[in-house]
Coordinates of C-alpha atoms in Angstrom, one line a residue:
M1 CA 13.7 116.3 122.9
K2 CA 17.1 117.6 122.4
T3 CA 20.2 114.9 122.8
L4 CA 23.2 115.7 124.4
N5 CA 25.0 116.3 121.0
D6 CA 22.0 118.9 120.0
S7 CA 23.3 120.4 123.9
L8 CA 26.8 120.9 123.3
R9 CA 25.9 122.1 119.2
D10 CA 24.5 124.6 120.6
E11 CA 26.5 125.9 123.3
F12 CA 29.6 125.9 120.8
L13 CA 27.7 128.0 118.2
E14 CA 26.6 130.2 121.6
I15 CA 30.6 131.1 122.3
L16 CA 31.2 131.4 118.7
N17 CA 28.2 134.2 118.4
N18 CA 29.6 135.7 122.0
D19 CA 32.7 135.2 122.5
F20 CA 34.7 134.5 118.9
Q21 CA 32.7 136.2 116.9
N22 CA 35.2 139.5 116.1
K23 CA 37.8 136.9 115.3
I24 CA 35.6 135.2 113.0
E25 CA 34.8 138.8 111.4
E26 CA 38.6 139.9 111.0
D27 CA 40.0 136.7 109.6
S28 CA 37.3 135.9 107.3
L29 CA 36.8 132.6 108.7
D30 CA 33.7 130.4 107.7
I31 CA 31.5 129.7 110.5
E32 CA 29.9 126.4 108.5
V33 CA 33.8 124.7 108.9
L34 CA 33.6 125.6 111.9
K35 CA 30.5 123.9 112.8
K36 CA 31.8 120.5 110.4
A37 CA 34.7 119.9 113.4
F38 CA 32.5 119.9 116.1
D39 CA 30.3 118.2 114.4
V40 CA 33.6 115.6 113.7
L41 CA 34.3 116.0 117.1
L42 CA 30.7 114.9 118.0
R43 CA 31.1 112.1 116.1
F44 CA 34.2 110.3 117.6
K45 CA 32.6 111.4 121.5
L46 CA 30.3 108.4 121.0
D47 CA 32.9 105.6 121.2
S48 CA 35.0 106.2 124.3
D49 CA 37.9 104.4 122.7
L50 CA 37.8 107.3 119.8
T51 CA 37.6 109.8 121.9
D52 CA 41.2 111.0 121.7
K53 CA 40.8 110.3 117.7
G54 CA 38.1 113.0 117.6
R55 CA 39.8 115.7 119.5
G56 CA 42.9 115.2 116.9
E57 CA 41.0 115.1 113.9
F58 CA 39.0 118.1 115.3
E59 CA 42.2 119.9 115.6
N60 CA 43.6 118.6 112.6
F61 CA 40.8 120.3 110.7
L62 CA 41.0 123.6 112.3
I63 CA 45.1 124.0 112.1
N64 CA 44.2 122.8 108.2
Y65 CA 41.9 124.7 107.5
L66 CA 43.5 128.2 109.4
K67 CA 46.6 127.2 107.1
T68 CA 44.6 127.4 104.1
I69 CA 42.6 130.1 104.2
K70 CA 46.2 132.4 105.9
N71 CA 47.7 131.2 102.1

């Protein structure tokens, strides 16, 4: 039986593969890095007090990754 996190992860991957596939290919983004960032978000989601921290970590992870690949 799938957990909520499994369902959210599947939905995230479907969005990446369908809606953002061209952007991922154009910018040579690493899909594994994007998955790891989403896993960080899911990990912090478990504690309602840490939800905002999780969002911030997710954003920071992606921002730093995008800055790194542009340089």
